mmCIF file with all atom_site columns, C-alpha atoms in Angstrom:
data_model
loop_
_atom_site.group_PDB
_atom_site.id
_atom_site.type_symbol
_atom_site.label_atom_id
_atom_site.label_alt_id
_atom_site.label_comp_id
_atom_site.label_asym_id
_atom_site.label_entity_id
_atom_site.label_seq_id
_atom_site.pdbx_PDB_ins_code
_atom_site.Cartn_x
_atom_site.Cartn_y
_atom_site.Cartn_z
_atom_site.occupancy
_atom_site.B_iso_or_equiv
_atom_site.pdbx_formal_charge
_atom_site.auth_seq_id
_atom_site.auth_comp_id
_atom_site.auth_asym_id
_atom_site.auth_atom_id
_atom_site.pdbx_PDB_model_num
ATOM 1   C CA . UNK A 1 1   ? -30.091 19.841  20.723  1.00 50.00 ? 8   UNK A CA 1
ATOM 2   C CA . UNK A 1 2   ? -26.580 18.201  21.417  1.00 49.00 ? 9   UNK A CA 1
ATOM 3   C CA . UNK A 1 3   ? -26.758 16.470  18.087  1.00 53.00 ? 10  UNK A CA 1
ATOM 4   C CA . UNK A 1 4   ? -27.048 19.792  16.458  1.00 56.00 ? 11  UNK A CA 1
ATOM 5   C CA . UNK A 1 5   ? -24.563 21.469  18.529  1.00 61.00 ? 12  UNK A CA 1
ATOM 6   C CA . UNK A 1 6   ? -21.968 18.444  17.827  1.00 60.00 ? 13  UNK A CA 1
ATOM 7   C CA . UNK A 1 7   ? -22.761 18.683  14.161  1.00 65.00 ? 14  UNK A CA 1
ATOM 8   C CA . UNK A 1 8   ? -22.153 22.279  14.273  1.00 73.00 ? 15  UNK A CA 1
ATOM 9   C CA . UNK A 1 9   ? -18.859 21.970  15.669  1.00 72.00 ? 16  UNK A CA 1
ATOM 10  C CA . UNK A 1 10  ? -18.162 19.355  12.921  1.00 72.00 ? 17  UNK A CA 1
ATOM 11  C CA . UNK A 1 11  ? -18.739 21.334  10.323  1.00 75.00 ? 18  UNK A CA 1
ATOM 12  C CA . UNK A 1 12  ? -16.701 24.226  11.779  1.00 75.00 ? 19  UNK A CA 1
ATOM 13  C CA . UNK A 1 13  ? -13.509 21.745  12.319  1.00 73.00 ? 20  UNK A CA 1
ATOM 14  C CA . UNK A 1 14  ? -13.865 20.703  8.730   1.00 76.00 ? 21  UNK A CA 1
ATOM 15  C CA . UNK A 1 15  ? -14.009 24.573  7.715   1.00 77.00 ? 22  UNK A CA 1
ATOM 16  C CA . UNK A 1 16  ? -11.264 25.052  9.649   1.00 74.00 ? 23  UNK A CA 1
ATOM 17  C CA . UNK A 1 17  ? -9.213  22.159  7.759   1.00 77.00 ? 24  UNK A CA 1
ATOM 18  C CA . UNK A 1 18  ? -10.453 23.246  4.251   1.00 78.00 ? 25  UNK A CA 1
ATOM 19  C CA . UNK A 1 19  ? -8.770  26.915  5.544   1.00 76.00 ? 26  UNK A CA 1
ATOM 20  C CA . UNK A 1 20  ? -5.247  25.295  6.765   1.00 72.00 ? 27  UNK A CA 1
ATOM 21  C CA . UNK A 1 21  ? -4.898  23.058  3.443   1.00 78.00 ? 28  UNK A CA 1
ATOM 22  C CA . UNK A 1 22  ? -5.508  26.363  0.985   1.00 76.00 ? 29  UNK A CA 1
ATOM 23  C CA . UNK A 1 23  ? -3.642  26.356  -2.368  1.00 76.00 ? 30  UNK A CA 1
ATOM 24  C CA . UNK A 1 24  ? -3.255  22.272  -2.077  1.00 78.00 ? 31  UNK A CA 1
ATOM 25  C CA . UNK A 1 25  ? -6.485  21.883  -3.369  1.00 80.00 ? 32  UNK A CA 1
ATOM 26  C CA . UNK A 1 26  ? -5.882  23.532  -6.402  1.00 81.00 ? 33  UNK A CA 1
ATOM 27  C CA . UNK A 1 27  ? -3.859  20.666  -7.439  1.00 83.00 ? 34  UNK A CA 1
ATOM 28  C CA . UNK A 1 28  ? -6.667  18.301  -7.940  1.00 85.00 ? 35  UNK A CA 1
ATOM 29  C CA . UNK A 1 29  ? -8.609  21.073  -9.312  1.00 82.00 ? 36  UNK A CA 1
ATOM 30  C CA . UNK A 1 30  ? -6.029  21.508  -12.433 1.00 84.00 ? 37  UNK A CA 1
ATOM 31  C CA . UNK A 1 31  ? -6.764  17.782  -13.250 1.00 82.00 ? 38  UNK A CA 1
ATOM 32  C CA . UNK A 1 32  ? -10.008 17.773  -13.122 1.00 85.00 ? 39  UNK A CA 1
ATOM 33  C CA . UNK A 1 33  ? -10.785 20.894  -14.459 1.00 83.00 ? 40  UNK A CA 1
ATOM 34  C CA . UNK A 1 34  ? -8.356  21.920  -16.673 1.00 83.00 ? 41  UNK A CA 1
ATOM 35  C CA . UNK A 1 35  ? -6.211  18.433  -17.732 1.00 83.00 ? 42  UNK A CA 1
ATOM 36  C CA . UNK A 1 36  ? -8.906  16.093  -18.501 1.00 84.00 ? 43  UNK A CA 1
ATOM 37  C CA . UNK A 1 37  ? -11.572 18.408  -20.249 1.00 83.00 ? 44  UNK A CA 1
ATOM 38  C CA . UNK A 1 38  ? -8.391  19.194  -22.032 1.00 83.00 ? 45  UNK A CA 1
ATOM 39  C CA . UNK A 1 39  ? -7.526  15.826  -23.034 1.00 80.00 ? 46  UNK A CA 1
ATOM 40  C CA . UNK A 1 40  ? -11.269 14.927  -24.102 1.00 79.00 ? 47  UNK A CA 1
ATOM 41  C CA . UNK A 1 41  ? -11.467 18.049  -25.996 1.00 78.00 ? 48  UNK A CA 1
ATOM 42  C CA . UNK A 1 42  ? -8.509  17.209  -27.909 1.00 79.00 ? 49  UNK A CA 1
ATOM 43  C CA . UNK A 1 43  ? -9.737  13.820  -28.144 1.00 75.00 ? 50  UNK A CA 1
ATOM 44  C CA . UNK A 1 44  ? -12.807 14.944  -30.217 1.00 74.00 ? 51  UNK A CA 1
ATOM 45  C CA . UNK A 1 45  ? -11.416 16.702  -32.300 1.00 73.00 ? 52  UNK A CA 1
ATOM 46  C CA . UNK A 1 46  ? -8.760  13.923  -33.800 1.00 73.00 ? 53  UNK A CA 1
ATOM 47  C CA . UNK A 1 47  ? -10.995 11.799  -34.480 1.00 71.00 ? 54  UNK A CA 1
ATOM 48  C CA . UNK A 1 48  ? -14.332 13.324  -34.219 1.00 71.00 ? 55  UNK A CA 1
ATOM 49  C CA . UNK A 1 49  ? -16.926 10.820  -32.795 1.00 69.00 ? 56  UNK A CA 1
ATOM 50  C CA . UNK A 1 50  ? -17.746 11.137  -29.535 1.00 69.00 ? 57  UNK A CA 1
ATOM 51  C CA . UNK A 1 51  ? -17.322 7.501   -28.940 1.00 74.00 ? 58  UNK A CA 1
ATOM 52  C CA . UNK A 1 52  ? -13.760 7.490   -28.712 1.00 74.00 ? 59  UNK A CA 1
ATOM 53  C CA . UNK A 1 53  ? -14.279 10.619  -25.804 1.00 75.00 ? 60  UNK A CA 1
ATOM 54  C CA . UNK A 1 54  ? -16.405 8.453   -24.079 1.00 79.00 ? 61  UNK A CA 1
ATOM 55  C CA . UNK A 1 55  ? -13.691 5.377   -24.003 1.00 81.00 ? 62  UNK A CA 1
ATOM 56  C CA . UNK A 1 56  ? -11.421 8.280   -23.183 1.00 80.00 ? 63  UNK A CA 1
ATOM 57  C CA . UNK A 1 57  ? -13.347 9.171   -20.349 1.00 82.00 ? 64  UNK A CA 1
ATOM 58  C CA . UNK A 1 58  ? -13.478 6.188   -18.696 1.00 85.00 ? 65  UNK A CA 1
ATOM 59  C CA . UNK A 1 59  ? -9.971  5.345   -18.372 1.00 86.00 ? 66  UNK A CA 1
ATOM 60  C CA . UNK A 1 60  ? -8.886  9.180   -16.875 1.00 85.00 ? 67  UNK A CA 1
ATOM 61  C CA . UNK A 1 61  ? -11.519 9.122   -14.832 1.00 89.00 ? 68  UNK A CA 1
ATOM 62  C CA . UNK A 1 62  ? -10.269 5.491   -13.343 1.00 92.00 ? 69  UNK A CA 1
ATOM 63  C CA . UNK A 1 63  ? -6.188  6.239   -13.256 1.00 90.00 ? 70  UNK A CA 1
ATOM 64  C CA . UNK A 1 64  ? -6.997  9.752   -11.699 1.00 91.00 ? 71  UNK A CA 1
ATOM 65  C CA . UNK A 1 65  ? -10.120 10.546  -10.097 1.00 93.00 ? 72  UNK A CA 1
ATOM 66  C CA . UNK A 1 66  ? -10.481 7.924   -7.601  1.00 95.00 ? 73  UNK A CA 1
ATOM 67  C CA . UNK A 1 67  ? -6.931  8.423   -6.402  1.00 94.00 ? 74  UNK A CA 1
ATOM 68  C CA . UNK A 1 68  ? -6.881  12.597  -5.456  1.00 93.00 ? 75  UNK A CA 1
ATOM 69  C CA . UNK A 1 69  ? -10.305 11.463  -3.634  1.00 94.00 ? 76  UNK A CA 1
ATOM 70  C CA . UNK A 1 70  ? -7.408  11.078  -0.838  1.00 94.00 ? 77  UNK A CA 1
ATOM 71  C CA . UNK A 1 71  ? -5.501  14.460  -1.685  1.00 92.00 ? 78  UNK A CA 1
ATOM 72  C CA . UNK A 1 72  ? -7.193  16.988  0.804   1.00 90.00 ? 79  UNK A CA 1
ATOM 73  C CA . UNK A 1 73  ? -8.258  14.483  3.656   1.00 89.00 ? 80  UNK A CA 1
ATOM 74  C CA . UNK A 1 74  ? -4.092  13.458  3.578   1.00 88.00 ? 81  UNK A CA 1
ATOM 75  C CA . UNK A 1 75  ? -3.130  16.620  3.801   1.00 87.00 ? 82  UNK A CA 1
ATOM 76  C CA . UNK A 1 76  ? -6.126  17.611  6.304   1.00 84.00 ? 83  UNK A CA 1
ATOM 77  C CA . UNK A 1 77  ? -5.528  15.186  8.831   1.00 83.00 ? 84  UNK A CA 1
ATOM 78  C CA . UNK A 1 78  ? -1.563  14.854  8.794   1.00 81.00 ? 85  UNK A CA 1
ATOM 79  C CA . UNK A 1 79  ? -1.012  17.264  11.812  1.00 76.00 ? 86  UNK A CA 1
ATOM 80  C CA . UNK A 1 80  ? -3.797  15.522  13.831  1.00 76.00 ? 87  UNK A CA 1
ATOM 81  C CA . UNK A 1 81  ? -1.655  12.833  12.917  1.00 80.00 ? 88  UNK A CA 1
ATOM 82  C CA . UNK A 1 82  ? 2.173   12.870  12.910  1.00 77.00 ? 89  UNK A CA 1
ATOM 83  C CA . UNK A 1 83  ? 2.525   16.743  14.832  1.00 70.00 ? 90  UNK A CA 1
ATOM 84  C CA . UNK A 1 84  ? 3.812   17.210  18.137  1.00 66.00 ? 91  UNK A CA 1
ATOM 85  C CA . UNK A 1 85  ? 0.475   19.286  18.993  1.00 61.00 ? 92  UNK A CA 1
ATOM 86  C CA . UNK A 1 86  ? -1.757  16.310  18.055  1.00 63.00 ? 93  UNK A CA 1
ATOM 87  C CA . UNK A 1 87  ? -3.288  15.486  21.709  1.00 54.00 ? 94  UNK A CA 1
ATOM 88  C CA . UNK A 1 88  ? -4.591  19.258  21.668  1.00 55.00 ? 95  UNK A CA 1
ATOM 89  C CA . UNK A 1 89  ? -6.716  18.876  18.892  1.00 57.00 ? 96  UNK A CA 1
ATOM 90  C CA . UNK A 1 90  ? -8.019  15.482  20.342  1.00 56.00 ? 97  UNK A CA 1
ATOM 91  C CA . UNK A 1 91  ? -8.640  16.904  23.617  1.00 49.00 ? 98  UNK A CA 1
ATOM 92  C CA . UNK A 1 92  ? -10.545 19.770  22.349  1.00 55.00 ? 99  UNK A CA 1
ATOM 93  C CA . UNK A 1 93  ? -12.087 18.551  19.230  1.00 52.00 ? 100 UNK A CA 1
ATOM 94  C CA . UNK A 1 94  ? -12.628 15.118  19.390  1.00 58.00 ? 101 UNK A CA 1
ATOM 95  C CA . UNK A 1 95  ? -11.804 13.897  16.131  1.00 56.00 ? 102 UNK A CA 1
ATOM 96  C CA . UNK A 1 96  ? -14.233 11.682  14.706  1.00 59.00 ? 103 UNK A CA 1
ATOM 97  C CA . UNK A 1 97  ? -14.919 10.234  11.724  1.00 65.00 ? 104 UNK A CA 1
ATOM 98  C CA . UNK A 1 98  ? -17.743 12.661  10.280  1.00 79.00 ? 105 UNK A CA 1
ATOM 99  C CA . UNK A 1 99  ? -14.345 14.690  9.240   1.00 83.00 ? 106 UNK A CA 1
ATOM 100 C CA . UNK A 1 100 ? -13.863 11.928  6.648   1.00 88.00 ? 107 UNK A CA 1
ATOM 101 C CA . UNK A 1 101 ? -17.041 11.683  5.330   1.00 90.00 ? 108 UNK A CA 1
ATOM 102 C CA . UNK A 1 102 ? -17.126 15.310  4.669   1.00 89.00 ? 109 UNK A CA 1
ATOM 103 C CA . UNK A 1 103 ? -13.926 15.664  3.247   1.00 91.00 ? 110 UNK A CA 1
ATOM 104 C CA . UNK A 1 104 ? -14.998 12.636  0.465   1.00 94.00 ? 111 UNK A CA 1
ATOM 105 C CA . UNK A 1 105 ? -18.858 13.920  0.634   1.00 93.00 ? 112 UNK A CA 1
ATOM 106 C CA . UNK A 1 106 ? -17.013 17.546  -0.648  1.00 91.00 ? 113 UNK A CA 1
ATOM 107 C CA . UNK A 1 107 ? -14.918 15.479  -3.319  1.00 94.00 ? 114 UNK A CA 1
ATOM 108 C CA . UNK A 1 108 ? -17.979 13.646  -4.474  1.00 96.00 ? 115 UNK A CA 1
ATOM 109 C CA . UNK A 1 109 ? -20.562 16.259  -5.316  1.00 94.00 ? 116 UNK A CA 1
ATOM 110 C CA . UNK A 1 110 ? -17.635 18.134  -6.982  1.00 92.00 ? 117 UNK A CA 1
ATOM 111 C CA . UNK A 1 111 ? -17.050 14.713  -9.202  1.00 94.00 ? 118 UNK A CA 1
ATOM 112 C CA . UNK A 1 112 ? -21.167 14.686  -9.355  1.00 95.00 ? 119 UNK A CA 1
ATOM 113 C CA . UNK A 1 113 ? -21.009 18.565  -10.909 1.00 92.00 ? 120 UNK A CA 1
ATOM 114 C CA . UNK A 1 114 ? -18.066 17.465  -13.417 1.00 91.00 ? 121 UNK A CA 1
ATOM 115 C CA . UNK A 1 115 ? -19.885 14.694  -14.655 1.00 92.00 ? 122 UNK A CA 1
ATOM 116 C CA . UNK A 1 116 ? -23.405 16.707  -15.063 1.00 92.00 ? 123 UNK A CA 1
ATOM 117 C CA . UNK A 1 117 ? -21.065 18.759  -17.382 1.00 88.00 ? 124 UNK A CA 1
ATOM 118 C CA . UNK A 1 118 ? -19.423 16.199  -19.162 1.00 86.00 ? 125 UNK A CA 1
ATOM 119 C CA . UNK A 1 119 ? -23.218 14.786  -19.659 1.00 86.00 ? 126 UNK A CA 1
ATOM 120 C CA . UNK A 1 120 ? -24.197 17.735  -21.932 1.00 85.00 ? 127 UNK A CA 1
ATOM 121 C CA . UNK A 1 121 ? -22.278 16.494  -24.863 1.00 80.00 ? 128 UNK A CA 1
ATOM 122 C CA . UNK A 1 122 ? -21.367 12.304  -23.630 1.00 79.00 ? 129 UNK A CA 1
ATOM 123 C CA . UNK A 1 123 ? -23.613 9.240   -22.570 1.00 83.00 ? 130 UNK A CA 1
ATOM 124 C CA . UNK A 1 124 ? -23.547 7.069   -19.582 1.00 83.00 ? 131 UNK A CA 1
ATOM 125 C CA . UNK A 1 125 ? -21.329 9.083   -17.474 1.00 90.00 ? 132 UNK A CA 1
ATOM 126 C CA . UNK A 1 126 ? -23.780 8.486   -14.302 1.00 93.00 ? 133 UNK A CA 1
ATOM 127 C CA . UNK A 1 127 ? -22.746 4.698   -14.876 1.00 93.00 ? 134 UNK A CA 1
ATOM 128 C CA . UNK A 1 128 ? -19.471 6.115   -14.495 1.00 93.00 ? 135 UNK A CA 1
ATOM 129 C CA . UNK A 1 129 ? -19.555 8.023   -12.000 1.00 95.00 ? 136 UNK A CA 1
ATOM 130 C CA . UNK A 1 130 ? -21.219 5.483   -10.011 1.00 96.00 ? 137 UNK A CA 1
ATOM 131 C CA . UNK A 1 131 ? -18.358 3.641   -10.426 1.00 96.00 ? 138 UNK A CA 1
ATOM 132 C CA . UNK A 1 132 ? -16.313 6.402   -9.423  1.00 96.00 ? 139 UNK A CA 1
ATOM 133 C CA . UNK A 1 133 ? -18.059 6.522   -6.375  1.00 97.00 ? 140 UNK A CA 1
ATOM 134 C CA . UNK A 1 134 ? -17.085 3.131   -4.927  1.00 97.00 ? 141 UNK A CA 1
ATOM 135 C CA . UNK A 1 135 ? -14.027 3.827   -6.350  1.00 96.00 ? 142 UNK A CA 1
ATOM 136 C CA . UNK A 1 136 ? -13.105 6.964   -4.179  1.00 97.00 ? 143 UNK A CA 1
ATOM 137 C CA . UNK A 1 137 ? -15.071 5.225   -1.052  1.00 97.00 ? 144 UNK A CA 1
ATOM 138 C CA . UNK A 1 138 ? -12.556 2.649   -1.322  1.00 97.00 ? 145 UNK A CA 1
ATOM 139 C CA . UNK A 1 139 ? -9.248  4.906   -1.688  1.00 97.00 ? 146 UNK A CA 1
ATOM 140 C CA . UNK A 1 140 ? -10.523 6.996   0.800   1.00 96.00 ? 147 UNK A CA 1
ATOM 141 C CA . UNK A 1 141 ? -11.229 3.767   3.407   1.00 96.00 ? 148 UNK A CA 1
ATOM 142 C CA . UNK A 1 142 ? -7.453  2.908   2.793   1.00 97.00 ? 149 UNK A CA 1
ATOM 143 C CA . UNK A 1 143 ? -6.320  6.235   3.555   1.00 96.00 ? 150 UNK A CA 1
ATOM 144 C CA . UNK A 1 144 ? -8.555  6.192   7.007   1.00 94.00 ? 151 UNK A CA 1
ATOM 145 C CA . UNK A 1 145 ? -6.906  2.519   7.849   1.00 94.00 ? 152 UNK A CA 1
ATOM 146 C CA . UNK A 1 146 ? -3.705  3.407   7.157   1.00 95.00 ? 153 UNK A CA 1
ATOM 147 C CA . UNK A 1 147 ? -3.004  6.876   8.374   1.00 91.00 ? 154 UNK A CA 1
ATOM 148 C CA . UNK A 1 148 ? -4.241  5.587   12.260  1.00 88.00 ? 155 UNK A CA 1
ATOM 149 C CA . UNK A 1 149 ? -2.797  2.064   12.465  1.00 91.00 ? 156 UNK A CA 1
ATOM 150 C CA . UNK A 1 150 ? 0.310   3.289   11.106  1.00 89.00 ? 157 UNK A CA 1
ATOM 151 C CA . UNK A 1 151 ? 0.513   6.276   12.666  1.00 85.00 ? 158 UNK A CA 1
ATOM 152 C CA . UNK A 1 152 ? 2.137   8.170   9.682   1.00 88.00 ? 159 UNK A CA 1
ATOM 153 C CA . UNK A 1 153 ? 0.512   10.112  7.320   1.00 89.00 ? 160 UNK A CA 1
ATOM 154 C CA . UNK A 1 154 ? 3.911   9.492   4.615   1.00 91.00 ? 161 UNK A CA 1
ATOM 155 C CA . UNK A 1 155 ? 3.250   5.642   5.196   1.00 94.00 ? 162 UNK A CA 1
ATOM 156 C CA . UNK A 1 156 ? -0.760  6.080   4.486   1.00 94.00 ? 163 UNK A CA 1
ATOM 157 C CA . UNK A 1 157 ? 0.004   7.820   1.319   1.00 94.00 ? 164 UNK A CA 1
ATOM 158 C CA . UNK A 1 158 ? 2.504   5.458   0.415   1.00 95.00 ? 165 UNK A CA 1
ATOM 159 C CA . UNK A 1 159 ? -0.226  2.427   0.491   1.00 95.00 ? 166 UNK A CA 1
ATOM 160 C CA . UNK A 1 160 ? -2.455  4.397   -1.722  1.00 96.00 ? 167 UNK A CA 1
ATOM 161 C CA . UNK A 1 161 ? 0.529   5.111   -4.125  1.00 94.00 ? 168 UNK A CA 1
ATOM 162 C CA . UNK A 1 162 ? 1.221   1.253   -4.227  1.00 93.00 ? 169 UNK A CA 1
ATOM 163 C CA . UNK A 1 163 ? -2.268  0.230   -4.679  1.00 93.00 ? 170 UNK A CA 1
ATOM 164 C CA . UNK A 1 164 ? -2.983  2.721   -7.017  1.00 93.00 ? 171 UNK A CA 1
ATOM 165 C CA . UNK A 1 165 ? 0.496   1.313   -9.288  1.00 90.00 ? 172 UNK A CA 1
ATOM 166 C CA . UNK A 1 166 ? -0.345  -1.767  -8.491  1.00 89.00 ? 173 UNK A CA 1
ATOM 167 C CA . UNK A 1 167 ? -3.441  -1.481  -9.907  1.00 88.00 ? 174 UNK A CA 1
ATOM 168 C CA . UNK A 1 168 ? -3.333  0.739   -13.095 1.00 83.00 ? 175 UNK A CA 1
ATOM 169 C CA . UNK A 1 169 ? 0.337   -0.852  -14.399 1.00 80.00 ? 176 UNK A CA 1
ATOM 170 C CA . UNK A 1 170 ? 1.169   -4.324  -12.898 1.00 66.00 ? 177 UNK A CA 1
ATOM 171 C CA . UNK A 1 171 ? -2.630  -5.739  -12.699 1.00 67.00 ? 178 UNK A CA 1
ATOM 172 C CA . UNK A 1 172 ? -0.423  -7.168  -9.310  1.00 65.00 ? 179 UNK A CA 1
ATOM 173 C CA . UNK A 1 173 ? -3.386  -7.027  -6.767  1.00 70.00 ? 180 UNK A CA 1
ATOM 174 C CA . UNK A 1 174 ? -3.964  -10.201 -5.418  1.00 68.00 ? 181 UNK A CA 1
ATOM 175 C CA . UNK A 1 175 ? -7.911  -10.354 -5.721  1.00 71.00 ? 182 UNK A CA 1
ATOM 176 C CA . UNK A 1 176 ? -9.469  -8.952  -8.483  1.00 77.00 ? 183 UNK A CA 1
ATOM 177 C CA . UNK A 1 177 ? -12.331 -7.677  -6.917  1.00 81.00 ? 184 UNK A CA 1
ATOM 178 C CA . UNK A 1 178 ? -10.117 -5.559  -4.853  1.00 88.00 ? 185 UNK A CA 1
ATOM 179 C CA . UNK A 1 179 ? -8.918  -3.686  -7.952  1.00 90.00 ? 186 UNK A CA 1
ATOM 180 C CA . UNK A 1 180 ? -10.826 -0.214  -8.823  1.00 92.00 ? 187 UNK A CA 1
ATOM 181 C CA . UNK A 1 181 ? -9.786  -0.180  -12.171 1.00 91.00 ? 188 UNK A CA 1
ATOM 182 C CA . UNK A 1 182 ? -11.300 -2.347  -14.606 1.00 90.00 ? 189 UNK A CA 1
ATOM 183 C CA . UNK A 1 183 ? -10.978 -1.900  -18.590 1.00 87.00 ? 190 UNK A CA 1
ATOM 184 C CA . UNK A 1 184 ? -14.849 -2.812  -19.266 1.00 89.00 ? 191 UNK A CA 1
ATOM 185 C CA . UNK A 1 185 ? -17.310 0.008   -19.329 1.00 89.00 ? 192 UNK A CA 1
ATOM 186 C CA . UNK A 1 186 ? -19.596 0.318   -16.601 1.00 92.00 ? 193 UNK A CA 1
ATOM 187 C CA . UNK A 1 187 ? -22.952 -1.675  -16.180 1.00 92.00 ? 194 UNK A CA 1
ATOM 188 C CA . UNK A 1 188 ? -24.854 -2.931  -13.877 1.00 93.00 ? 195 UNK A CA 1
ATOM 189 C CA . UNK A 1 189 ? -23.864 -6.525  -14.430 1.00 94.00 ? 196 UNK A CA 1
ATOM 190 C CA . UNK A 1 190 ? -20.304 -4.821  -13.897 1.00 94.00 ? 197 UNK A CA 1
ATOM 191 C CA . UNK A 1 191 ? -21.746 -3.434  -10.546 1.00 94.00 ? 198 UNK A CA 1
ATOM 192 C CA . UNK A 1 192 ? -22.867 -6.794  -9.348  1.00 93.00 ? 199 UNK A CA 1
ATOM 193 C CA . UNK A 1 193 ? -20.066 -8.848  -10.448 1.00 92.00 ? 200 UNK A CA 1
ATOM 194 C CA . UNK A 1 194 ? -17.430 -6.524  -9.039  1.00 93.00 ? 201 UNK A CA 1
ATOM 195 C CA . UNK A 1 195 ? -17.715 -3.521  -7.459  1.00 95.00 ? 202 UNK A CA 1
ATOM 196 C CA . UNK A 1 196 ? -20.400 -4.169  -4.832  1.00 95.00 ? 203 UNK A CA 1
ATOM 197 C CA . UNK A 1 197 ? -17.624 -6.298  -3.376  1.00 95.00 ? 204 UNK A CA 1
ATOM 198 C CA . UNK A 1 198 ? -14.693 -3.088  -3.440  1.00 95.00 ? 205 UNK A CA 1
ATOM 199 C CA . UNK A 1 199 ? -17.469 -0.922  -2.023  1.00 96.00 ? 206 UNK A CA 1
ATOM 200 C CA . UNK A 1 200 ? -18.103 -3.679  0.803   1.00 97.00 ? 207 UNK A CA 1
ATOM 201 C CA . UNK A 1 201 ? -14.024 -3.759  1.207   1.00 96.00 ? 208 UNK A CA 1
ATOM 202 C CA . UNK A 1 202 ? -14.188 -0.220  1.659   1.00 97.00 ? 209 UNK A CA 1
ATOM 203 C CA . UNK A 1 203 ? -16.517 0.089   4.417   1.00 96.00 ? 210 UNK A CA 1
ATOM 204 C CA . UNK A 1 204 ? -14.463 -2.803  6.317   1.00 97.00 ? 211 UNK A CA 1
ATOM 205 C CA . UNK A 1 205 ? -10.732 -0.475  5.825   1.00 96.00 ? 212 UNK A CA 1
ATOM 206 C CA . UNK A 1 206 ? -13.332 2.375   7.021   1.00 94.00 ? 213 UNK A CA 1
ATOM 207 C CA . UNK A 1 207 ? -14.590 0.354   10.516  1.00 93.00 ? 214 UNK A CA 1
ATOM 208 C CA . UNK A 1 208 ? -10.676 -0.522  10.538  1.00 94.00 ? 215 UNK A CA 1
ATOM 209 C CA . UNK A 1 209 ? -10.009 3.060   10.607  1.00 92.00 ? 216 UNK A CA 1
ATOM 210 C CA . UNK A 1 210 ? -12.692 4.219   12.656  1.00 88.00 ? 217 UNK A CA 1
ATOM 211 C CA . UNK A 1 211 ? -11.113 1.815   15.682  1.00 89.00 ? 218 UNK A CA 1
ATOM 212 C CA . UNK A 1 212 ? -8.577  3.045   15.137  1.00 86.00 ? 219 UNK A CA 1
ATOM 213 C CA . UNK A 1 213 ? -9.352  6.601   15.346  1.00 83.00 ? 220 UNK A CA 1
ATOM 214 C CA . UNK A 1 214 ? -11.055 6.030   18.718  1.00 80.00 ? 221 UNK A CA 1
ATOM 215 C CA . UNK A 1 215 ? -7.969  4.101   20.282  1.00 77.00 ? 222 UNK A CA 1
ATOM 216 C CA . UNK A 1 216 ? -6.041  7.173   19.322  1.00 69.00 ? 223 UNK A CA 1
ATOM 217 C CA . UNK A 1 217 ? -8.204  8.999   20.922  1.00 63.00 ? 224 UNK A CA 1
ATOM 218 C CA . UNK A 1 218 ? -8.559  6.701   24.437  1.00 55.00 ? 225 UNK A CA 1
ATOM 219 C CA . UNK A 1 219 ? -4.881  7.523   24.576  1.00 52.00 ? 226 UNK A CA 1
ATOM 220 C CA . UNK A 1 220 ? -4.992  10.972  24.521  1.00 50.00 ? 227 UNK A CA 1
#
């Protein structure tokens, strides 16, 4: 019975957030719905083999998708974090981490719907989103760390800015294994050699930000 009524009150927090962020979720939503589907579209048509889509496919989904994983959490959790009314949402609310699983389960299925679409006319796109997966687990982990060590939502958007530059353009990141992107397509030799380790990294950055959370809220 108190499981259910915590859960219930969960769920209700994370309504309220999806209420207070409003028209900032759209912006993800014009990329993924409109910009990319675009761009594969037009993609098809130049040179008309689906082949070329598919390569397409895989490198927007890696320099965008993983990286707006983090746009409604930011801007979700950024009074809870930075406001001057912070402690009254910790006293009364609790703040837990179930808020961030939500906020990246929501993200997820959405990504699991896009790429059931994008199925109908291209192959391997599960292997893809799969990858996407660890991908946004990982962004999303940084995000968590960041945003309650540092105390600043600006700063925790700022490390996911640099990572994410860092990654797509320089190649800078000092262990490759800690770099989402990768130019290979996805397989499950890929999954081993690689991205079982980000996916590991990301659940250390989340335990990292789930101390933190509660020291935050040992304070208050």
């Amino acid at each position: 019975m108190r499981t259910g009524t915590h859960l219930t009150r969960e769920f209700r927090l994370f309504l309220f957030q999806l209420r207070d962020v409003k028209k900032l979720l759209l912006i993800p939503g014009v990329f993924l719905i409109l910009l990319i589907p675009l761009l594969l579209f037009l993609t098809m048509k130049k040179y008309e083999d689906l082949s070329y889509a598919e390569e397409y496919l895989e490198l927007l989904a890696q320099y965008l998708m993983p990286v707006l994983s983090v746009w409604g959490p930011g801007f979700a959790f950024v009074n809870l974090i930075e406001s001057e009314g912070e402690e009254v949402h910790y006293v009364n609310h609790r703040m837990k981490d179930s808020q961030m699983l939500l906020w990246l389960g929501l993200y997820l299925v959405f990504l699991a719907l896009w790429f059931g679409i994008a199925g109908i006319w291209l192959e391997g796109v599960w292997m893809e989103y799969l990858r996407q997966v660890i991908s946004c687990c990982f962004y999303t982990g940084l995000l968590y760390c960041v945003m309650y060590w540092g105390g600043s939502m600006t700063l925790a958007f700022l490390a996911v800015a640099l990572y994410w530059m860092a990654s797509l353009f320089a190649h800078q990141i000092p262990l490759d294994i800690l770099n989402c992107y990768d130019p290979r397509s996805m397989t499950a030799e890929l999954l081993e050699e690689k991205y079982i380790y980000l996916m590991l990294a990301a659940a250390v950055l989340y335990v990292f930000g789930l101390i933190g959370n509660r020291q935050k809220q040992q304070f208050h």
